[in-house]
Amino acid sequence: MMPKAARLRELLERKEIARIVGSRDALTALLVEEAGFDGLWASSFELSASRALPDLGLLTMAELLVASSHVNEATALPLLADCDTGFGGKINVVRTVQQFEAAGIAGVCFEDKVFPKRNSFLAGQNLEDAQDFAGRIEAGARARRSEDFTIVARTEALIAGRGMDEALHRAHLYADAGADAILIHSKKPTPTEILEFLHAWRARTPVVVVPTTYPHWDLTEAQEAGVSMVIYANHALRASVTAMRDVLGEIHLQGGTGGVEDGIAPMKELFGLTGVSKWEGWSA
């Protein structure tokens, strides 16, 4: 079987657009694989929310590494880990790359915000100096053992309202520094900014997008425009919140679980997902 790092690189470089999904835990990863997606995204937003924490750079590198490792070990899919701003300076980025690569994770993504980061959809975005961030990307690229291990540089220039020229300037700096792909992020309700970026970028590197605020963009159109990978970053978590709230509310209202049993997964299905028969075979 192809190593996961090589598989992620293949997904980024192939002609067909790749789709990966935010997975806050190993069970979610199993469901993403079952649904037929190409890979996994260990989102700092989802992992923070799962700890009942806001996405404000509160989790440490070690906490994100442990959570990402659990997700990574659950399936054969490659995992791209969201590592926020890199947890510090150049040496912290180097350590992050070394640790995530050693854990068998396929790649990491760093964003060019000032630490502590704020979630992209919160007000008050501050960007790191572009040259400083490029230096940290370069250090991370030099630290990896395998060229297959992917480093994605995420620019938040459009999110911060700094304009297209600044976004392109930063993306070129990061590609020069050794980034294997650029994640260009926008919070506009349409993909207009993304299309403008892609036209000017001219496929210098693979481009990754997160269409949270422009969900109706057709996948074929995105591929034709030059997108290499789409991340559905938080939909599994958001779906689970809605489903759990509905079920728990119904149980509380009805005073029992009889009214919800037909609408939730049976225990047998959970036994199947968690591989009970396989584990029992080991003890036979």
mmCIF file with all atom_site columns, C-alpha atoms in Angstrom, residues 79-192:
data_model
loop_
_atom_site.group_PDB
_atom_site.id
_atom_site.type_symbol
_atom_site.label_atom_id
_atom_site.label_alt_id
_atom_site.label_comp_id
_atom_site.label_asym_id
_atom_site.label_entity_id
_atom_site.label_seq_id
_atom_site.pdbx_PDB_ins_code
_atom_site.Cartn_x
_atom_site.Cartn_y
_atom_site.Cartn_z
_atom_site.occupancy
_atom_site.B_iso_or_equiv
_atom_site.pdbx_formal_charge
_atom_site.auth_seq_id
_atom_site.auth_comp_id
_atom_site.auth_asym_id
_atom_site.auth_atom_id
_atom_site.pdbx_PDB_model_num
ATOM 1   C CA . LEU A 1 79  ? -4.422  13.068 7.070  1.00 0.00 ? 79  LEU A CA 1
ATOM 2   C CA . LEU A 1 80  ? -3.562  16.747 6.679  1.00 0.00 ? 80  LEU A CA 1
ATOM 3   C CA . ALA A 1 81  ? -3.220  18.305 10.133 1.00 0.00 ? 81  ALA A CA 1
ATOM 4   C CA . ASP A 1 82  ? -4.212  21.879 10.879 1.00 0.00 ? 82  ASP A CA 1
ATOM 5   C CA . CYS A 1 83  ? -1.324  23.201 12.973 1.00 0.00 ? 83  CYS A CA 1
ATOM 6   C CA . ASP A 1 84  ? -2.508  26.791 13.325 1.00 0.00 ? 84  ASP A CA 1
ATOM 7   C CA . THR A 1 85  ? 0.403   29.254 13.382 1.00 0.00 ? 85  THR A CA 1
ATOM 8   C CA . GLY A 1 86  ? 3.058   26.650 14.190 1.00 0.00 ? 86  GLY A CA 1
ATOM 9   C CA . PHE A 1 87  ? 3.153   26.996 17.984 1.00 0.00 ? 87  PHE A CA 1
ATOM 10  C CA . GLY A 1 88  ? 6.003   29.509 18.081 1.00 0.00 ? 88  GLY A CA 1
ATOM 11  C CA . GLY A 1 89  ? 9.101   30.438 16.102 1.00 0.00 ? 89  GLY A CA 1
ATOM 12  C CA . LYS A 1 90  ? 11.211  28.547 13.583 1.00 0.00 ? 90  LYS A CA 1
ATOM 13  C CA . ILE A 1 91  ? 12.361  25.921 16.041 1.00 0.00 ? 91  ILE A CA 1
ATOM 14  C CA . ASN A 1 92  ? 8.766   25.220 17.067 1.00 0.00 ? 92  ASN A CA 1
ATOM 15  C CA . VAL A 1 93  ? 7.765   24.708 13.437 1.00 0.00 ? 93  VAL A CA 1
ATOM 16  C CA . VAL A 1 94  ? 10.731  22.375 12.982 1.00 0.00 ? 94  VAL A CA 1
ATOM 17  C CA . ARG A 1 95  ? 9.691   20.373 16.037 1.00 0.00 ? 95  ARG A CA 1
ATOM 18  C CA . THR A 1 96  ? 6.092   20.246 14.823 1.00 0.00 ? 96  THR A CA 1
ATOM 19  C CA . VAL A 1 97  ? 7.099   18.925 11.404 1.00 0.00 ? 97  VAL A CA 1
ATOM 20  C CA . GLN A 1 98  ? 9.369   16.318 12.973 1.00 0.00 ? 98  GLN A CA 1
ATOM 21  C CA . GLN A 1 99  ? 6.737   15.091 15.415 1.00 0.00 ? 99  GLN A CA 1
ATOM 22  C CA . PHE A 1 100 ? 3.827   14.946 12.988 1.00 0.00 ? 100 PHE A CA 1
ATOM 23  C CA . GLU A 1 101 ? 5.923   13.233 10.330 1.00 0.00 ? 101 GLU A CA 1
ATOM 24  C CA . ALA A 1 102 ? 7.213   10.687 12.864 1.00 0.00 ? 102 ALA A CA 1
ATOM 25  C CA . ALA A 1 103 ? 3.582   9.936  13.818 1.00 0.00 ? 103 ALA A CA 1
ATOM 26  C CA . GLY A 1 104 ? 2.830   8.887  10.232 1.00 0.00 ? 104 GLY A CA 1
ATOM 27  C CA . ILE A 1 105 ? 0.662   11.895 9.473  1.00 0.00 ? 105 ILE A CA 1
ATOM 28  C CA . ALA A 1 106 ? 0.793   12.848 5.789  1.00 0.00 ? 106 ALA A CA 1
ATOM 29  C CA . GLY A 1 107 ? 1.178   16.604 6.063  1.00 0.00 ? 107 GLY A CA 1
ATOM 30  C CA . VAL A 1 108 ? 0.699   19.780 8.059  1.00 0.00 ? 108 VAL A CA 1
ATOM 31  C CA . CYS A 1 109 ? -0.816  23.185 7.362  1.00 0.00 ? 109 CYS A CA 1
ATOM 32  C CA . PHE A 1 110 ? 0.429   26.442 8.881  1.00 0.00 ? 110 PHE A CA 1
ATOM 33  C CA . GLU A 1 111 ? -1.372  29.798 8.655  1.00 0.00 ? 111 GLU A CA 1
ATOM 34  C CA . ASP A 1 112 ? 0.145   33.268 8.567  1.00 0.00 ? 112 ASP A CA 1
ATOM 35  C CA . LYS A 1 113 ? -1.655  34.843 11.517 1.00 0.00 ? 113 LYS A CA 1
ATOM 36  C CA . VAL A 1 114 ? -0.139  36.330 14.633 1.00 0.00 ? 114 VAL A CA 1
ATOM 37  C CA . PHE A 1 115 ? -0.141  33.974 17.635 1.00 0.00 ? 115 PHE A CA 1
ATOM 38  C CA . PRO A 1 116 ? -2.517  33.351 19.313 1.00 0.00 ? 116 PRO A CA 1
ATOM 39  C CA . LYS A 1 117 ? -4.633  32.846 16.213 1.00 0.00 ? 117 LYS A CA 1
ATOM 40  C CA . ARG A 1 118 ? -8.303  33.690 15.989 1.00 0.00 ? 118 ARG A CA 1
ATOM 41  C CA . ASN A 1 119 ? -10.747 31.603 14.001 1.00 0.00 ? 119 ASN A CA 1
ATOM 42  C CA . SER A 1 120 ? -11.069 33.028 10.503 1.00 0.00 ? 120 SER A CA 1
ATOM 43  C CA . PHE A 1 121 ? -14.729 33.946 10.964 1.00 0.00 ? 121 PHE A CA 1
ATOM 44  C CA . LEU A 1 122 ? -14.114 36.050 14.071 1.00 0.00 ? 122 LEU A CA 1
ATOM 45  C CA . ALA A 1 123 ? -13.357 39.771 13.866 1.00 0.00 ? 123 ALA A CA 1
ATOM 46  C CA . GLY A 1 124 ? -9.900  41.150 14.558 1.00 0.00 ? 124 GLY A CA 1
ATOM 47  C CA . GLN A 1 125 ? -7.536  39.221 12.283 1.00 0.00 ? 125 GLN A CA 1
ATOM 48  C CA . ASN A 1 126 ? -3.841  40.110 12.482 1.00 0.00 ? 126 ASN A CA 1
ATOM 49  C CA . LEU A 1 127 ? -1.272  38.732 10.053 1.00 0.00 ? 127 LEU A CA 1
ATOM 50  C CA . GLU A 1 128 ? 2.309   37.812 10.799 1.00 0.00 ? 128 GLU A CA 1
ATOM 51  C CA . ASP A 1 129 ? 5.048   39.541 8.863  1.00 0.00 ? 129 ASP A CA 1
ATOM 52  C CA . ALA A 1 130 ? 5.192   37.746 5.521  1.00 0.00 ? 130 ALA A CA 1
ATOM 53  C CA . GLN A 1 131 ? 8.974   37.338 5.485  1.00 0.00 ? 131 GLN A CA 1
ATOM 54  C CA . ASP A 1 132 ? 8.980   35.934 9.008  1.00 0.00 ? 132 ASP A CA 1
ATOM 55  C CA . PHE A 1 133 ? 6.289   33.409 8.146  1.00 0.00 ? 133 PHE A CA 1
ATOM 56  C CA . ALA A 1 134 ? 8.131   32.426 4.961  1.00 0.00 ? 134 ALA A CA 1
ATOM 57  C CA . GLY A 1 135 ? 11.223  31.804 7.079  1.00 0.00 ? 135 GLY A CA 1
ATOM 58  C CA . ARG A 1 136 ? 9.285   29.423 9.291  1.00 0.00 ? 136 ARG A CA 1
ATOM 59  C CA . ILE A 1 137 ? 7.910   27.594 6.244  1.00 0.00 ? 137 ILE A CA 1
ATOM 60  C CA . GLU A 1 138 ? 11.442  27.234 4.911  1.00 0.00 ? 138 GLU A CA 1
ATOM 61  C CA . ALA A 1 139 ? 12.656  25.851 8.246  1.00 0.00 ? 139 ALA A CA 1
ATOM 62  C CA . GLY A 1 140 ? 9.815   23.335 8.312  1.00 0.00 ? 140 GLY A CA 1
ATOM 63  C CA . ALA A 1 141 ? 10.481  22.229 4.751  1.00 0.00 ? 141 ALA A CA 1
ATOM 64  C CA . ARG A 1 142 ? 14.151  21.625 5.528  1.00 0.00 ? 142 ARG A CA 1
ATOM 65  C CA . ALA A 1 143 ? 13.293  19.666 8.675  1.00 0.00 ? 143 ALA A CA 1
ATOM 66  C CA . ARG A 1 144 ? 11.200  16.941 7.068  1.00 0.00 ? 144 ARG A CA 1
ATOM 67  C CA . ARG A 1 145 ? 12.785  13.580 6.380  1.00 0.00 ? 145 ARG A CA 1
ATOM 68  C CA . SER A 1 146 ? 10.759  12.693 3.298  1.00 0.00 ? 146 SER A CA 1
ATOM 69  C CA . GLU A 1 147 ? 9.959   14.973 0.382  1.00 0.00 ? 147 GLU A CA 1
ATOM 70  C CA . ASP A 1 148 ? 6.546   13.292 0.293  1.00 0.00 ? 148 ASP A CA 1
ATOM 71  C CA . PHE A 1 149 ? 5.602   14.883 3.613  1.00 0.00 ? 149 PHE A CA 1
ATOM 72  C CA . THR A 1 150 ? 3.435   17.841 2.608  1.00 0.00 ? 150 THR A CA 1
ATOM 73  C CA . ILE A 1 151 ? 3.651   21.358 3.992  1.00 0.00 ? 151 ILE A CA 1
ATOM 74  C CA . VAL A 1 152 ? 0.705   23.590 3.139  1.00 0.00 ? 152 VAL A CA 1
ATOM 75  C CA . ALA A 1 153 ? 1.013   27.337 3.664  1.00 0.00 ? 153 ALA A CA 1
ATOM 76  C CA . ARG A 1 154 ? -2.286  29.047 4.385  1.00 0.00 ? 154 ARG A CA 1
ATOM 77  C CA . THR A 1 155 ? -2.596  32.762 3.782  1.00 0.00 ? 155 THR A CA 1
ATOM 78  C CA . GLU A 1 156 ? -5.319  34.692 5.547  1.00 0.00 ? 156 GLU A CA 1
ATOM 79  C CA . ALA A 1 157 ? -4.705  37.913 3.621  1.00 0.00 ? 157 ALA A CA 1
ATOM 80  C CA . LEU A 1 158 ? -8.197  37.945 2.108  1.00 0.00 ? 158 LEU A CA 1
ATOM 81  C CA . ILE A 1 159 ? -9.783  37.055 5.446  1.00 0.00 ? 159 ILE A CA 1
ATOM 82  C CA . ALA A 1 160 ? -7.946  39.975 7.061  1.00 0.00 ? 160 ALA A CA 1
ATOM 83  C CA . GLY A 1 161 ? -9.068  42.379 4.347  1.00 0.00 ? 161 GLY A CA 1
ATOM 84  C CA . ARG A 1 162 ? -5.568  42.951 3.011  1.00 0.00 ? 162 ARG A CA 1
ATOM 85  C CA . GLY A 1 163 ? -6.540  42.497 -0.635 1.00 0.00 ? 163 GLY A CA 1
ATOM 86  C CA . MET A 1 164 ? -5.601  40.324 -3.581 1.00 0.00 ? 164 MET A CA 1
ATOM 87  C CA . ASP A 1 165 ? -2.159  41.814 -4.209 1.00 0.00 ? 165 ASP A CA 1
ATOM 88  C CA . GLU A 1 166 ? -1.126  41.019 -0.650 1.00 0.00 ? 166 GLU A CA 1
ATOM 89  C CA . ALA A 1 167 ? -2.550  37.496 -0.892 1.00 0.00 ? 167 ALA A CA 1
ATOM 90  C CA . LEU A 1 168 ? -0.586  36.802 -4.073 1.00 0.00 ? 168 LEU A CA 1
ATOM 91  C CA . HIS A 1 169 ? 2.581   38.385 -2.672 1.00 0.00 ? 169 HIS A CA 1
ATOM 92  C CA . ARG A 1 170 ? 2.410   36.180 0.386  1.00 0.00 ? 170 ARG A CA 1
ATOM 93  C CA . ALA A 1 171 ? 1.556   33.030 -1.573 1.00 0.00 ? 171 ALA A CA 1
ATOM 94  C CA . HIS A 1 172 ? 4.572   33.520 -3.845 1.00 0.00 ? 172 HIS A CA 1
ATOM 95  C CA . LEU A 1 173 ? 6.849   34.098 -0.856 1.00 0.00 ? 173 LEU A CA 1
ATOM 96  C CA . TYR A 1 174 ? 5.627   30.901 0.776  1.00 0.00 ? 174 TYR A CA 1
ATOM 97  C CA . ALA A 1 175 ? 6.012   28.869 -2.419 1.00 0.00 ? 175 ALA A CA 1
ATOM 98  C CA . ASP A 1 176 ? 9.554   30.233 -2.778 1.00 0.00 ? 176 ASP A CA 1
ATOM 99  C CA . ALA A 1 177 ? 10.202  29.110 0.806  1.00 0.00 ? 177 ALA A CA 1
ATOM 100 C CA . GLY A 1 178 ? 9.227   25.507 0.025  1.00 0.00 ? 178 GLY A CA 1
ATOM 101 C CA . ALA A 1 179 ? 5.480   25.239 0.592  1.00 0.00 ? 179 ALA A CA 1
ATOM 102 C CA . ASP A 1 180 ? 4.084   22.344 -1.445 1.00 0.00 ? 180 ASP A CA 1
ATOM 103 C CA . ALA A 1 181 ? 0.610   23.869 -1.716 1.00 0.00 ? 181 ALA A CA 1
ATOM 104 C CA . ILE A 1 182 ? -1.164  27.120 -0.918 1.00 0.00 ? 182 ILE A CA 1
ATOM 105 C CA . LEU A 1 183 ? -4.426  27.268 1.007  1.00 0.00 ? 183 LEU A CA 1
ATOM 106 C CA . ILE A 1 184 ? -6.215  30.463 0.017  1.00 0.00 ? 184 ILE A CA 1
ATOM 107 C CA . HIS A 1 185 ? -9.042  31.332 2.375  1.00 0.00 ? 185 HIS A CA 1
ATOM 108 C CA . SER A 1 186 ? -12.011 33.641 1.842  1.00 0.00 ? 186 SER A CA 1
ATOM 109 C CA . LYS A 1 187 ? -15.144 34.406 3.820  1.00 0.00 ? 187 LYS A CA 1
ATOM 110 C CA . LYS A 1 188 ? -17.084 35.914 0.937  1.00 0.00 ? 188 LYS A CA 1
ATOM 111 C CA . PRO A 1 189 ? -20.472 34.292 0.141  1.00 0.00 ? 189 PRO A CA 1
ATOM 112 C CA . THR A 1 190 ? -19.319 33.487 -3.411 1.00 0.00 ? 190 THR A CA 1
ATOM 113 C CA . PRO A 1 191 ? -16.010 32.155 -4.801 1.00 0.00 ? 191 PRO A CA 1
ATOM 114 C CA . THR A 1 192 ? -15.240 35.422 -6.616 1.00 0.00 ? 192 THR A CA 1
#
